[in-house]
Short mmCIF file of C-alpha atoms and ligand atoms in Angstrom, two decimals:
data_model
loop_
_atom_site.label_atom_id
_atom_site.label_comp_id
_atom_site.label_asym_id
_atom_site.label_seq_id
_atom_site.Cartn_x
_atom_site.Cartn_y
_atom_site.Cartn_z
CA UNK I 1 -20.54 -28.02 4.99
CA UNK I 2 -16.99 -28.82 5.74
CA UNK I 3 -15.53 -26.56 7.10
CA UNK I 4 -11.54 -26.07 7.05
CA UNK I 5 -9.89 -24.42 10.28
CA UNK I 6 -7.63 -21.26 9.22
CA UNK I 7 -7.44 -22.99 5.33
CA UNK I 8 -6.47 -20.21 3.50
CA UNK I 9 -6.71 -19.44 -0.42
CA UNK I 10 -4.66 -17.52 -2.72
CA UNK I 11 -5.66 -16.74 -6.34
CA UNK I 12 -4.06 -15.62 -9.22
CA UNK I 13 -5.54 -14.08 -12.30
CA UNK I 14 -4.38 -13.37 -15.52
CA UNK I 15 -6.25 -12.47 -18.86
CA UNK I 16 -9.21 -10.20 -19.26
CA UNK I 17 -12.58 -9.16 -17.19
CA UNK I 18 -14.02 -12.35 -17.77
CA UNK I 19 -11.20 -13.70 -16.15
CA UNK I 20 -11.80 -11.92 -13.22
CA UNK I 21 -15.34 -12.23 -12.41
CA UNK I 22 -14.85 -16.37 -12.91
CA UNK I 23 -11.55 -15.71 -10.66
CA UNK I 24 -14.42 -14.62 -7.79
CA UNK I 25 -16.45 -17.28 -8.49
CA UNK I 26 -13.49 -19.85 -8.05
CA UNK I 27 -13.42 -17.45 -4.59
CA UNK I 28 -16.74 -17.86 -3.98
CA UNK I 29 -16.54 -21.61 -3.84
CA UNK I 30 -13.90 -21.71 -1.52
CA UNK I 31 -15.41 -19.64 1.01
CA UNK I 32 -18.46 -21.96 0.63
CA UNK I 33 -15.86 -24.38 1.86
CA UNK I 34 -14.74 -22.57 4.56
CA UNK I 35 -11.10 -21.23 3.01
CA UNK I 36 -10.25 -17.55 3.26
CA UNK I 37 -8.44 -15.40 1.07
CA UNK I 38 -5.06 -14.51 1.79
CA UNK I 39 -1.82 -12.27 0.34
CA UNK I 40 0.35 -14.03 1.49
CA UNK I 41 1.13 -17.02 -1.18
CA UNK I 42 3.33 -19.10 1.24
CA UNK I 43 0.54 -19.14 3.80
CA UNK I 44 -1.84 -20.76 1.25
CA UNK I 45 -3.73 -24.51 1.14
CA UNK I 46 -4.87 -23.27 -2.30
CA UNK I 47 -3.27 -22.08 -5.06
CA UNK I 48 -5.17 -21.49 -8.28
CA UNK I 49 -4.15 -19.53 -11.27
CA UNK I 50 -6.49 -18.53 -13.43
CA UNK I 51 -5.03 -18.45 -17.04
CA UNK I 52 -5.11 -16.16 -20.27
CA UNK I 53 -3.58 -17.63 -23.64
CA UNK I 54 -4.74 -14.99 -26.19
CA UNK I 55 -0.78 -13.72 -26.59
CA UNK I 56 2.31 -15.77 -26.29
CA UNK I 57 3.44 -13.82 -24.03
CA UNK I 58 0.21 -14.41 -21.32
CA UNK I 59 1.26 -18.38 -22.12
CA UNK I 60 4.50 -17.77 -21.12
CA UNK I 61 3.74 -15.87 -17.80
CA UNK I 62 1.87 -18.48 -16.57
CA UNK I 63 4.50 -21.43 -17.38
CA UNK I 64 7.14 -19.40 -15.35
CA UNK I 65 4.96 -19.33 -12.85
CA UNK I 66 3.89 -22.42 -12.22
CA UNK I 67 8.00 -23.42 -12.27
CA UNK I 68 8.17 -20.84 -9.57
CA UNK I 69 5.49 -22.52 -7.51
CA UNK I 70 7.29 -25.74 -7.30
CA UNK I 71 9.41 -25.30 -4.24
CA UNK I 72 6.44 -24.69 -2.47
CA UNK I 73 4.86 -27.74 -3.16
CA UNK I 74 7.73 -29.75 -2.43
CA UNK I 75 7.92 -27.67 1.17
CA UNK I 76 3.91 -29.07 1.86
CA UNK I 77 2.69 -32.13 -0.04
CA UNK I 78 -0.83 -31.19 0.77
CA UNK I 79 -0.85 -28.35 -0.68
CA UNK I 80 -3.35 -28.03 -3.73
CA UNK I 81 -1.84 -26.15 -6.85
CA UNK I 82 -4.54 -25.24 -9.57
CA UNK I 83 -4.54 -24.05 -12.87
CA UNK I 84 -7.99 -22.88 -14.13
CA UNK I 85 -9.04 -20.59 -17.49
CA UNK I 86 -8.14 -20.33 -21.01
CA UNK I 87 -5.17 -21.62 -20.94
CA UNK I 88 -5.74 -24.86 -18.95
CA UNK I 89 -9.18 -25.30 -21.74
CA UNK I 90 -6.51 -25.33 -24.73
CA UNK I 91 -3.67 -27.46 -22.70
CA UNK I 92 -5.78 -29.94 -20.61
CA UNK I 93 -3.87 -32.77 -19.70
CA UNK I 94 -0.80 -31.46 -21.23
CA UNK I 95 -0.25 -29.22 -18.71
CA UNK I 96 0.44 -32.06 -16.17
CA UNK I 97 2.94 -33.29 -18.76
CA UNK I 98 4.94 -30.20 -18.44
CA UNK I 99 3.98 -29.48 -15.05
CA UNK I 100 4.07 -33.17 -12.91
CA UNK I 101 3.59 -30.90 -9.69
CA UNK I 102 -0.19 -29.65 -10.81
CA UNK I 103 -3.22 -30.95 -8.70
CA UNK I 104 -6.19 -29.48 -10.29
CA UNK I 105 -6.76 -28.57 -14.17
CA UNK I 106 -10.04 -26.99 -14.57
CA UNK I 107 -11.28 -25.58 -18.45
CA UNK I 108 -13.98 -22.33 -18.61
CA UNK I 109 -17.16 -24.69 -18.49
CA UNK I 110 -16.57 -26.33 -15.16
CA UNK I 111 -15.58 -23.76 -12.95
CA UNK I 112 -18.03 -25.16 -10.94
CA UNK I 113 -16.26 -28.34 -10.49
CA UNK I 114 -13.68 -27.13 -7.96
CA UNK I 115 -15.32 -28.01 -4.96
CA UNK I 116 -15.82 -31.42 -6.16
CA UNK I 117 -12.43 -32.01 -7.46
CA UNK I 118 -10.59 -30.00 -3.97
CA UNK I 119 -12.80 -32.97 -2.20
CA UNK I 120 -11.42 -35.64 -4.06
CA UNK I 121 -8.07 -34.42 -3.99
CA UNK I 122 -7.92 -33.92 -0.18
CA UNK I 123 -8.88 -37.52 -0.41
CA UNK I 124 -6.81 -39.24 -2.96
CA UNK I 125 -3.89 -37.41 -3.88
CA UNK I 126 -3.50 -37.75 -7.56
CA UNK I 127 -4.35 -35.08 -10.44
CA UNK I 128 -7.91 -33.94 -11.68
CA UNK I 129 -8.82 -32.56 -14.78
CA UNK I 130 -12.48 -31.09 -16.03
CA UNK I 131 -12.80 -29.40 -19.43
CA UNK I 132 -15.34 -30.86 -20.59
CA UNK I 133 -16.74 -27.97 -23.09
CA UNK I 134 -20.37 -29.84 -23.64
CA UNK I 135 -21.65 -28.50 -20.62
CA UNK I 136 -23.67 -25.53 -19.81
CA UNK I 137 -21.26 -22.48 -20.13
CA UNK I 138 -22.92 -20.97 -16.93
CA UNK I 139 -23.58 -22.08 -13.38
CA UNK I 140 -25.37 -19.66 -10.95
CA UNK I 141 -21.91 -19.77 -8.06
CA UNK I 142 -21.40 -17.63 -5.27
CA UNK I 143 -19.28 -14.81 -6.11
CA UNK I 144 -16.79 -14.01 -3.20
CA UNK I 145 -16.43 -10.23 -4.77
CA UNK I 146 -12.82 -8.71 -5.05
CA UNK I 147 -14.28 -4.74 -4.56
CA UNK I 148 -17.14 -3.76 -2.61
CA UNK I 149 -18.47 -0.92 -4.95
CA UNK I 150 -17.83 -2.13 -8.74
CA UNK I 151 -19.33 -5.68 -9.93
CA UNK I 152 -18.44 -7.38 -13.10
CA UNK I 153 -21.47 -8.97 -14.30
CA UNK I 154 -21.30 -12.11 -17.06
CA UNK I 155 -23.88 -11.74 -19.72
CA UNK I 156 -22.60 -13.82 -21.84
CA UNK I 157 -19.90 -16.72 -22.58
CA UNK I 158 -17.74 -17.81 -25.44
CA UNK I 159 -17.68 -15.90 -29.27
CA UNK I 160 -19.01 -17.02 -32.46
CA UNK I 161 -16.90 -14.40 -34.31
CA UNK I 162 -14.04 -16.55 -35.21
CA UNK I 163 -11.65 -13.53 -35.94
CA UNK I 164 -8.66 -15.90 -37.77
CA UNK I 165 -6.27 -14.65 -35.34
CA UNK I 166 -7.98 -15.41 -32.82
CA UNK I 167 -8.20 -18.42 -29.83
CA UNK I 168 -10.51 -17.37 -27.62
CA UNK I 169 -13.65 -19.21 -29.41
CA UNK I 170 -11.79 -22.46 -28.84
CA UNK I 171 -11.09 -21.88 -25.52
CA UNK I 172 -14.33 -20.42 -24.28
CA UNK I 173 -17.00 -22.39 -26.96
CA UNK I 174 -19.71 -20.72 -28.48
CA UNK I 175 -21.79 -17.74 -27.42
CA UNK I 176 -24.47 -18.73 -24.52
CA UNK I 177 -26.08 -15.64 -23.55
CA UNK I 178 -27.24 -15.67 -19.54
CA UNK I 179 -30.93 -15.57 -19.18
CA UNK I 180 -32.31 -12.00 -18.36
CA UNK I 181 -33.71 -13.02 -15.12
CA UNK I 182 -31.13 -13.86 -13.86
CA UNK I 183 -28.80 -11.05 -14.66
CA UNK I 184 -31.67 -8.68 -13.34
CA UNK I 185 -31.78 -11.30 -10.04
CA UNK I 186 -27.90 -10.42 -9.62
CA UNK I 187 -28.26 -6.74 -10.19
CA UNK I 188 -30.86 -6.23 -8.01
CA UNK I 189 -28.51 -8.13 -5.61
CA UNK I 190 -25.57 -6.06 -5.60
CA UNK I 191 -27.93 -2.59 -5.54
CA UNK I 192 -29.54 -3.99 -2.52
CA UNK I 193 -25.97 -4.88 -1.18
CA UNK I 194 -24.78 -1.07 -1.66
CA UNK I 195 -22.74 -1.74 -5.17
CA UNK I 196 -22.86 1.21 -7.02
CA UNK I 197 -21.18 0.19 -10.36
CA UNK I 198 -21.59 -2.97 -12.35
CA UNK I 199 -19.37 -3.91 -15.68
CA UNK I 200 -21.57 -6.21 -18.17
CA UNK I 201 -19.18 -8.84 -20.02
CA UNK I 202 -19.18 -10.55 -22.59
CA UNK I 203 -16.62 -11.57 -25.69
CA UNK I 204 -19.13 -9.63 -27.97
CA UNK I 205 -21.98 -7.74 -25.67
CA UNK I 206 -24.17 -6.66 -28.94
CA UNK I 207 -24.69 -10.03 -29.74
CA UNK I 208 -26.56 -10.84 -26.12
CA UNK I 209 -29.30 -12.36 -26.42
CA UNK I 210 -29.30 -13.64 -29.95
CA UNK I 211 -29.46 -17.40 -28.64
CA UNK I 212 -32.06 -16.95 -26.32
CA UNK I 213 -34.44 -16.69 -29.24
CA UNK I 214 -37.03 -14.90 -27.48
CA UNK I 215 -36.63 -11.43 -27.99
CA UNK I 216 -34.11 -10.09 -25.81
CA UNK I 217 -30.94 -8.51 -27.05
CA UNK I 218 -28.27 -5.65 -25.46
CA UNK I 219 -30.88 -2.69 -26.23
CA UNK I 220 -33.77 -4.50 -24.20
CA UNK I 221 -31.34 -5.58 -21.69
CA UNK I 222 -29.88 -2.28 -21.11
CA UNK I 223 -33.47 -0.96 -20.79
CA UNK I 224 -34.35 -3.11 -18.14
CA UNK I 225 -31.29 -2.70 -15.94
CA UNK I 226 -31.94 1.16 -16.26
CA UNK I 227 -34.59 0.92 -13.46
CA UNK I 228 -32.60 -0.71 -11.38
CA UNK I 229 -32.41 2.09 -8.15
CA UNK I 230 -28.93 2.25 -6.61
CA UNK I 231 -26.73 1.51 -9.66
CA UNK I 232 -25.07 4.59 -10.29
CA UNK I 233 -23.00 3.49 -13.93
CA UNK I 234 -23.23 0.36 -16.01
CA UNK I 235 -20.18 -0.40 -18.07
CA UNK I 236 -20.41 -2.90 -20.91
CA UNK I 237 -17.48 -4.51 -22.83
CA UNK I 238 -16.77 -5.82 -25.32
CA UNK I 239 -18.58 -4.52 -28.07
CA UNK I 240 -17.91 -5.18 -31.74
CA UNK I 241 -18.34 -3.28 -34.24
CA UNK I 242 -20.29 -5.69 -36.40
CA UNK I 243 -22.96 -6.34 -34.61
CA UNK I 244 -23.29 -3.30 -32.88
CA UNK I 245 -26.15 -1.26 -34.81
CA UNK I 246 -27.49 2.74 -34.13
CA UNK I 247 -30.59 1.13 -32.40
CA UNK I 248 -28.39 0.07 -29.79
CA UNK I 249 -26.57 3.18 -29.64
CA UNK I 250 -29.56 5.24 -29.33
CA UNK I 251 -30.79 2.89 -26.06
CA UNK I 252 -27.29 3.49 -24.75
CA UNK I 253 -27.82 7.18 -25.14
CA UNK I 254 -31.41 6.67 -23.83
CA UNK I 255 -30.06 5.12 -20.34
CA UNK I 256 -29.93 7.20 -17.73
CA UNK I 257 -26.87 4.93 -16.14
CA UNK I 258 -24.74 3.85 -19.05
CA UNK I 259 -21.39 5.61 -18.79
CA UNK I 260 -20.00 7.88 -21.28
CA UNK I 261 -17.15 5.29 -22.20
CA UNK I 262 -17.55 3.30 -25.71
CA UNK I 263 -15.06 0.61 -26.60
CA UNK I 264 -15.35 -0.43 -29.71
CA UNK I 265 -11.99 -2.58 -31.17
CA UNK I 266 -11.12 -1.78 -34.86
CA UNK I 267 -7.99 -4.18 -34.91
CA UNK I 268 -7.18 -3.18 -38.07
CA UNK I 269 -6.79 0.50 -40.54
CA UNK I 270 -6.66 -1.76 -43.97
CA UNK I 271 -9.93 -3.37 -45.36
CA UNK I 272 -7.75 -5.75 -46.95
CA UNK I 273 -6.23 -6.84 -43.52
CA UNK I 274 -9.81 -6.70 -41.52
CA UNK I 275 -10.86 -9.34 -44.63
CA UNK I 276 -8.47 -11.62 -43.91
CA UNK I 277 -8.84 -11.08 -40.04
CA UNK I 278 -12.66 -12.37 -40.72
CA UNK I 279 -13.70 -8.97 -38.97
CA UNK I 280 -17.01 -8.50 -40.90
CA UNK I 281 -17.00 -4.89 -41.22
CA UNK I 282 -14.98 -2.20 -43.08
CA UNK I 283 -13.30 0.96 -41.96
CA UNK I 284 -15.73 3.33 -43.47
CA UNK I 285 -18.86 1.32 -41.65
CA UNK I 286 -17.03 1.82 -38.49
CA UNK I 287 -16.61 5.27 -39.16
CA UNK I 288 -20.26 5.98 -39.48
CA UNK I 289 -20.94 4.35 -36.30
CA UNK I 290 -18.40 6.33 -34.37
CA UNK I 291 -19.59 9.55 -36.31
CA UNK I 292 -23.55 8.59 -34.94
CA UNK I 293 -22.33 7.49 -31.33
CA UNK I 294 -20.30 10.93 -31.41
CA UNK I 295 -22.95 13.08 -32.70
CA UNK I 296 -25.36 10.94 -29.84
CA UNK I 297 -22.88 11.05 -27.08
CA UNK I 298 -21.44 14.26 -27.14
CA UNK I 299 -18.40 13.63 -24.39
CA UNK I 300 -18.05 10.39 -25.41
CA UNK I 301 -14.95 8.73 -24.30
CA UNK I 302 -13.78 6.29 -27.68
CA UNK I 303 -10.92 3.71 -26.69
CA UNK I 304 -9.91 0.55 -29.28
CA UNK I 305 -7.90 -2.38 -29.87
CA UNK I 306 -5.03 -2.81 -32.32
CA UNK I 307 -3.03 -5.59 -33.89
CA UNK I 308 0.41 -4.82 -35.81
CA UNK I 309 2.13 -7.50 -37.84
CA UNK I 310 -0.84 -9.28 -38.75
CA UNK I 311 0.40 -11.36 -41.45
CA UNK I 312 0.62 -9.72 -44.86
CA UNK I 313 0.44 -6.61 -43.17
CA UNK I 314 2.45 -4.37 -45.53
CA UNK I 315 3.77 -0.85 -44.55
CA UNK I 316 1.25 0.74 -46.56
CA UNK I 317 -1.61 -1.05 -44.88
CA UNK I 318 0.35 -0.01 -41.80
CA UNK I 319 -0.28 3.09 -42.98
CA UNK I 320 -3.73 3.21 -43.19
CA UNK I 321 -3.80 2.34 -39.63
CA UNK I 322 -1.60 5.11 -38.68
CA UNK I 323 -4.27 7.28 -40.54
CA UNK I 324 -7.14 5.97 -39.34
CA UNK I 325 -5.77 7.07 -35.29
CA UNK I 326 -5.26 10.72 -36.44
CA UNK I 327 -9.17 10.50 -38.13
CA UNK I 328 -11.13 8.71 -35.56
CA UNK I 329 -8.58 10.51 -32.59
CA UNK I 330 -9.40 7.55 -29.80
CA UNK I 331 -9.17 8.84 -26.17
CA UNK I 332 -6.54 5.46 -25.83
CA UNK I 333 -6.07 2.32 -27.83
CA UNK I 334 -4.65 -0.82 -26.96
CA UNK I 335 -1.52 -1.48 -28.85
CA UNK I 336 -1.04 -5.37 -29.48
CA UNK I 337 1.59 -7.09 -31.67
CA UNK I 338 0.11 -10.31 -33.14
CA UNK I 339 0.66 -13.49 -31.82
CA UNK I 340 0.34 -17.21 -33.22
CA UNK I 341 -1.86 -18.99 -31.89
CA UNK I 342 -1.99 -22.69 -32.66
CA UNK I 343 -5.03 -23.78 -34.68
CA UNK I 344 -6.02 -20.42 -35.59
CA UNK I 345 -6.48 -20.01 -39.36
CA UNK I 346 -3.59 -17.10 -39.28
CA UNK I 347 -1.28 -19.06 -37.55
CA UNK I 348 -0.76 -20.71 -41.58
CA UNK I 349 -1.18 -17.62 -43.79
CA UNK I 350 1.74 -16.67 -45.34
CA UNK I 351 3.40 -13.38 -45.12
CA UNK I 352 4.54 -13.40 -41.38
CA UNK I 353 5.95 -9.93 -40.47
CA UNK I 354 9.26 -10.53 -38.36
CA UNK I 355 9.36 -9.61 -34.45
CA UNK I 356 11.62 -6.65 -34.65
CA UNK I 357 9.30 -5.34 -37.98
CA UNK I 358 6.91 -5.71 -35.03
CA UNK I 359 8.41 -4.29 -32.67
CA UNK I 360 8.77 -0.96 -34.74
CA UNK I 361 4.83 -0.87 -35.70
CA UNK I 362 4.01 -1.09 -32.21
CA UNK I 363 6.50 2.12 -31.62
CA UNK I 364 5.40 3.80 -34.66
CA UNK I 365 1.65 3.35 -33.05
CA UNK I 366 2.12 4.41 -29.94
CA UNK I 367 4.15 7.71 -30.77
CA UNK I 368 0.71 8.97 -32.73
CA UNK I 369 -1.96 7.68 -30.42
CA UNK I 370 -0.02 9.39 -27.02
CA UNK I 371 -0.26 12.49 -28.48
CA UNK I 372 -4.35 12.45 -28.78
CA UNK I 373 -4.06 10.74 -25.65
CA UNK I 374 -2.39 13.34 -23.83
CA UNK I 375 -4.71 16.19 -25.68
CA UNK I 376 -7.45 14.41 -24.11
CA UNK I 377 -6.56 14.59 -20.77
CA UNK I 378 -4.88 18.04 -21.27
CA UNK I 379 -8.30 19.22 -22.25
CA UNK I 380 -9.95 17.84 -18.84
CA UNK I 381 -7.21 20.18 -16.83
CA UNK I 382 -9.22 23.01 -14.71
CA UNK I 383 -12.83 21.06 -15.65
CA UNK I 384 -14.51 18.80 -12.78
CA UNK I 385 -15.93 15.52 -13.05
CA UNK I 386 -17.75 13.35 -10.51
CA UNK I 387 -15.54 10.39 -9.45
CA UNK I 388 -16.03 7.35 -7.71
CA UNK I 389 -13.59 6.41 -5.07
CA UNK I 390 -11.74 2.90 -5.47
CA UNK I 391 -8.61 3.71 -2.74
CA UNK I 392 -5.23 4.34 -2.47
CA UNK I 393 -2.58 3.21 -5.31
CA UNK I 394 -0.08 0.59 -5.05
CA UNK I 395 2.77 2.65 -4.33
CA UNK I 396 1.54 5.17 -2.19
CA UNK I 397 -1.26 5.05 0.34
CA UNK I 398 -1.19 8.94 0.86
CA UNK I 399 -2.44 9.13 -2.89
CA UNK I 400 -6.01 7.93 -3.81
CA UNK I 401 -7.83 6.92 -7.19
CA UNK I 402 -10.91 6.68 -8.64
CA UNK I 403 -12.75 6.51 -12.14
CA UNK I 404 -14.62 9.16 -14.70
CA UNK I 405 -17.75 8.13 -16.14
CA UNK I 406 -15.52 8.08 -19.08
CA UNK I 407 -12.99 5.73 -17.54
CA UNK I 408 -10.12 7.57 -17.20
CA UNK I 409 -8.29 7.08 -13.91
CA UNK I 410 -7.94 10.34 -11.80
CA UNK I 411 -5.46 10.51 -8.83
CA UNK I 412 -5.34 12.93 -5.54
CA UNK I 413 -4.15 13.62 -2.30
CA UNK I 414 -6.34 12.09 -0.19
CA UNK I 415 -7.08 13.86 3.07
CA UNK I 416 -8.71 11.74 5.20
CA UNK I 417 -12.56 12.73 3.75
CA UNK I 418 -13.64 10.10 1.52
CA UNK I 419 -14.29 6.12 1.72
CA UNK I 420 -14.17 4.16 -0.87
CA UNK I 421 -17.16 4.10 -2.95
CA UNK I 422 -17.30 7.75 -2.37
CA UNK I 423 -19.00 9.37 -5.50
CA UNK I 424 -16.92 13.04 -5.02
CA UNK I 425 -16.14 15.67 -7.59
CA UNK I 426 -12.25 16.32 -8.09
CA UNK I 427 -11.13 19.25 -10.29
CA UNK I 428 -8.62 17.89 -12.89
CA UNK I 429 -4.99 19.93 -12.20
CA UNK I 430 -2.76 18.25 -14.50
CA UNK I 431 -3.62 15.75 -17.68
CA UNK I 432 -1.09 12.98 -18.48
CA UNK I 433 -1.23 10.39 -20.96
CA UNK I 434 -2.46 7.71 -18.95
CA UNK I 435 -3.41 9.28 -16.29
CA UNK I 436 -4.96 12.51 -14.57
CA UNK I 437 -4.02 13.99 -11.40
CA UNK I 438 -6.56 16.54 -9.45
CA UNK I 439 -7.99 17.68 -6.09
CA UNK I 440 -11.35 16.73 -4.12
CA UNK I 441 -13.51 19.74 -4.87
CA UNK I 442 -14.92 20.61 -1.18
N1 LIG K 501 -13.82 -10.04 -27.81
C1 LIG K 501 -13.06 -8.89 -27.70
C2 LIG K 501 -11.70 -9.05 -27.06
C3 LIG K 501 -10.88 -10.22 -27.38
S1 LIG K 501 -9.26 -10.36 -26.81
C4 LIG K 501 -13.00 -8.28 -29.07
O1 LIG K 501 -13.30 -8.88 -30.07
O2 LIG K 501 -12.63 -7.13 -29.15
C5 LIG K 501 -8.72 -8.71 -26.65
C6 LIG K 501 -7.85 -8.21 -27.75
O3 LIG K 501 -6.70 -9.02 -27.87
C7 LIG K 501 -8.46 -8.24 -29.12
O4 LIG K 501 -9.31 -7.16 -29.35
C8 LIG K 501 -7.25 -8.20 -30.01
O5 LIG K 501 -6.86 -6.88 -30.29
C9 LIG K 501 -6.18 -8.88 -29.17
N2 LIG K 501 -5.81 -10.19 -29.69
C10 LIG K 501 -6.59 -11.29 -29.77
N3 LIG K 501 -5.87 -12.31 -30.33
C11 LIG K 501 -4.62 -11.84 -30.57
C12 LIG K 501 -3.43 -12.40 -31.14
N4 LIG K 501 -3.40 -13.65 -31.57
N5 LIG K 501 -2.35 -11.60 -31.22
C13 LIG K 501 -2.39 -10.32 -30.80
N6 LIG K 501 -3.47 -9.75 -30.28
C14 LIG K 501 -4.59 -10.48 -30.15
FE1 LIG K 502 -11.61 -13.06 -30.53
FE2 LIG K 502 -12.84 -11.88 -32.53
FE3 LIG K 502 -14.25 -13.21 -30.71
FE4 LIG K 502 -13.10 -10.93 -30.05
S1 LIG K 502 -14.73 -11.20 -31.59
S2 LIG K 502 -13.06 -12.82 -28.88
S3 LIG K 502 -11.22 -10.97 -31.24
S4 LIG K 502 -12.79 -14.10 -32.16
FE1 LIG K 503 -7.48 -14.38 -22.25
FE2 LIG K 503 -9.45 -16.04 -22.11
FE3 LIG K 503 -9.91 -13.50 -21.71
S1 LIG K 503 -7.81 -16.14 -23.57
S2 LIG K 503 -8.36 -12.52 -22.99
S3 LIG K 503 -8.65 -14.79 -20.45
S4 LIG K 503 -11.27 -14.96 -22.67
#
């Protein structure tokens, strides 16, 4: 192995959950190469930033940040600058064009590629690219884990779903579901290691297993990772509402581990406007599933995802959206105004709703969904939930946080009497919209 004396890393990463668990496999690497991690950006050899281009707005992030990183790399010439993810898959080589000072662009099939291409850079100091999408979409890598007590766990890669507003099947390929051995291999790992939570990912989790041909889908997957001794919750995101069917709700309600949380992105109020967003399911079939997952899953926690200004969305189909949040009363939603994305079949349609008509939708949104937000968590006030213990926040190390089965984020004073990782019950004082604050229960 080569090893690199006090080499130190630094890694961005933008974008989703996916994001993150390759982001510790890009870590994982460069421990294997004898880098360590560091906070401190001007102290790094390494600097990768792992990429998101689902919004605009993620896009633009990135591009100011790679301006910012310039200086840096004019300070120390051997510095290696990479950019990795979604956004370096759709740009490739472009992003050298607009960014001369890049070293390394790496797409979402050859994250396993960096060692070899950090190699070749040390020795020849000109720029690499890999994204290369006809390769497999997985690679068994050492994961150099960001938390010590949750896991995310890939189960599957890319989307087949081809939602017209959507990039991230261009960017990520089609779905390759991992093989059930060797999720259970990497469970069994992180029980054994004293992780207590794991997250399965995918793009579309109810479609696992589909390729495999053989049998295995979510519901058997699920089943088999209940038995797993030591994991205390199993998360799973995200699901869609087509393809998720009661069977798999009921082995969801059957697991003794699966959490309490559901979410399960509408997008859209209007059957007209989840038609042309190629969602393959209507409002009313999404209301029977929440009605059966409800009925199964009696404190079940319901969050979604929303688009406003899709185009042709008129104000009475904006309506209908409005409506459908004071029906289906989610615990929160994610609020999203719609975004262009090049090559995407809605990036053409006509009917393009202006930013500040935007704008207002996304207001008009929010105002209805904090208010069952806030009821929610109002509701929890005086009740007591079990907890697990993730550390202090950002801003104040006297105050400590941890999650609900049901996701919500609880904060207390901590008193020196829990670790991290710490399953404890805290009674819930006051409920906020998006957040709760309480104290430890002794
Ligand atoms: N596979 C998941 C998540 C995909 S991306 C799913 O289907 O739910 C996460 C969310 O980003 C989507 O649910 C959608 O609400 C939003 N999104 C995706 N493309 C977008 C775009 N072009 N503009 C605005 N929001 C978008
Ligand atoms: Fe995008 Fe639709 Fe696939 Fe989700 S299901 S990743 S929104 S194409
Ligand atoms: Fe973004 Fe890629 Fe995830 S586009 S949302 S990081 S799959």
């Amino acid at each position: 192995m080569d090893f690199q004396n006090n080499a130190f890393y630094f890694i961005m990463t933008y974008g989703c959950q996916m994001n993150q668990a390759d982001s510790e496999h890009y870590a994982g690497q460069l421990e294997e190469l004898g880098y360590r991690m560091t906070d401190e950006i001007d102290m790094a050899d390494v600097i990768l930033i792992n990429t998101c281009c689902v919004r605009e707005t993620a896009e633009g992030k990135v591009l100011g940040k790679i301006g910012e990183l310039k200086h840096l790399k004019e300070r120390n010439k051997n510095l290696i600058l990479a950019v990795t993810g979604c956004m370096a898959q759709e740009w490739r080589d472009r992003l050298f064009e607009r960014a001369p000072h890049l070293d390394l662009v790496i797409g979402t099939h050859n994250i396993h590629k960096l060692v070899e291409l950090i190699k070749a850079r040390q020795k020849t100091a000109k720029q690499y690219l890999a994204a290369d999408m006809a390769v497999p979409a997985f690679h068994e890598l050492p994961a150099r884990r960001f938390q010590r007590f949750f896991a995310w766990v890939p189960i599957m890669n890319g989307c087949n779903k081809f939602c017209t507003y959507c990039i991230v099947p261009y960017v990520r390929g089609r779905e390759v579901s991992r093989p059930l051995a060797d999720i259970l291999k990497e469970v069994r790992a992180l029980a054994a290691e004293g992780y207590k939570e794991i997250t399965l990912l995918g793009q579309n989790v109810n479609s696992y297993g589909l390729d495999l041909q053989d049998g295995t889908g979510f519901s058997s997957l699920i089943r088999a990772l209940d038995g797993i001794d030591g994991i205390e919750r199993i998360r799973y995101m995200t699901s869609h509402p087509k393809d998720m069917t009661f069977a798999m709700i009921d082995a969801l309600v059957a697991s003794k581990k699966v959490v309490s949380h559901m979410h399960l992105p509408i997008q859209s109020g209007s059957d007209e406007l989840l038609k042309k967003m190629n969602r393959g399911y209507t409002v009313a079939h999404y209301g029977e599933l929440v009605a059966y997952a409800r009925k199964k899953i009696p404190d079940l926690a319901l969050t979604t995802d929303l688009i406003v200004g899709f185009p042709g969305e008129t104000e009475a189909m904006f309506s209908e959206t409005l409506d459908l949040l004071k029906q289906i009363r989610y615990d929160m939603a994610y609020t999203f105004i719609y975004s262009p994305r090049t090559g995407t079949p809605a990036a053409k349609m006509g009917g393009q709703i202006s930013q500040e008509e935007k704008n207002r939708r996304l207001q008009r949104l929010m105002d209805v969904q904090n208010v069952f937000s806030l009821e929610y968590n109002r509701a929890m006030e005086t009740r007591i939930y079990d907890v697990i213990v993730e550390g202090p926040t950002k801003n104040d190390a006297k105050h400590w946080f941890g999650r609900t089965s049901s996701n919500k984020m609880v904060i207390w004073e901590e008193d020196g009497s829990v670790a991290v990782g710490d399953t404890v019950p805290v009674c819930i004082d006051k409920g906020q919209t998006w957040v709760l604050k309480g104290h430890l229960v002794k």
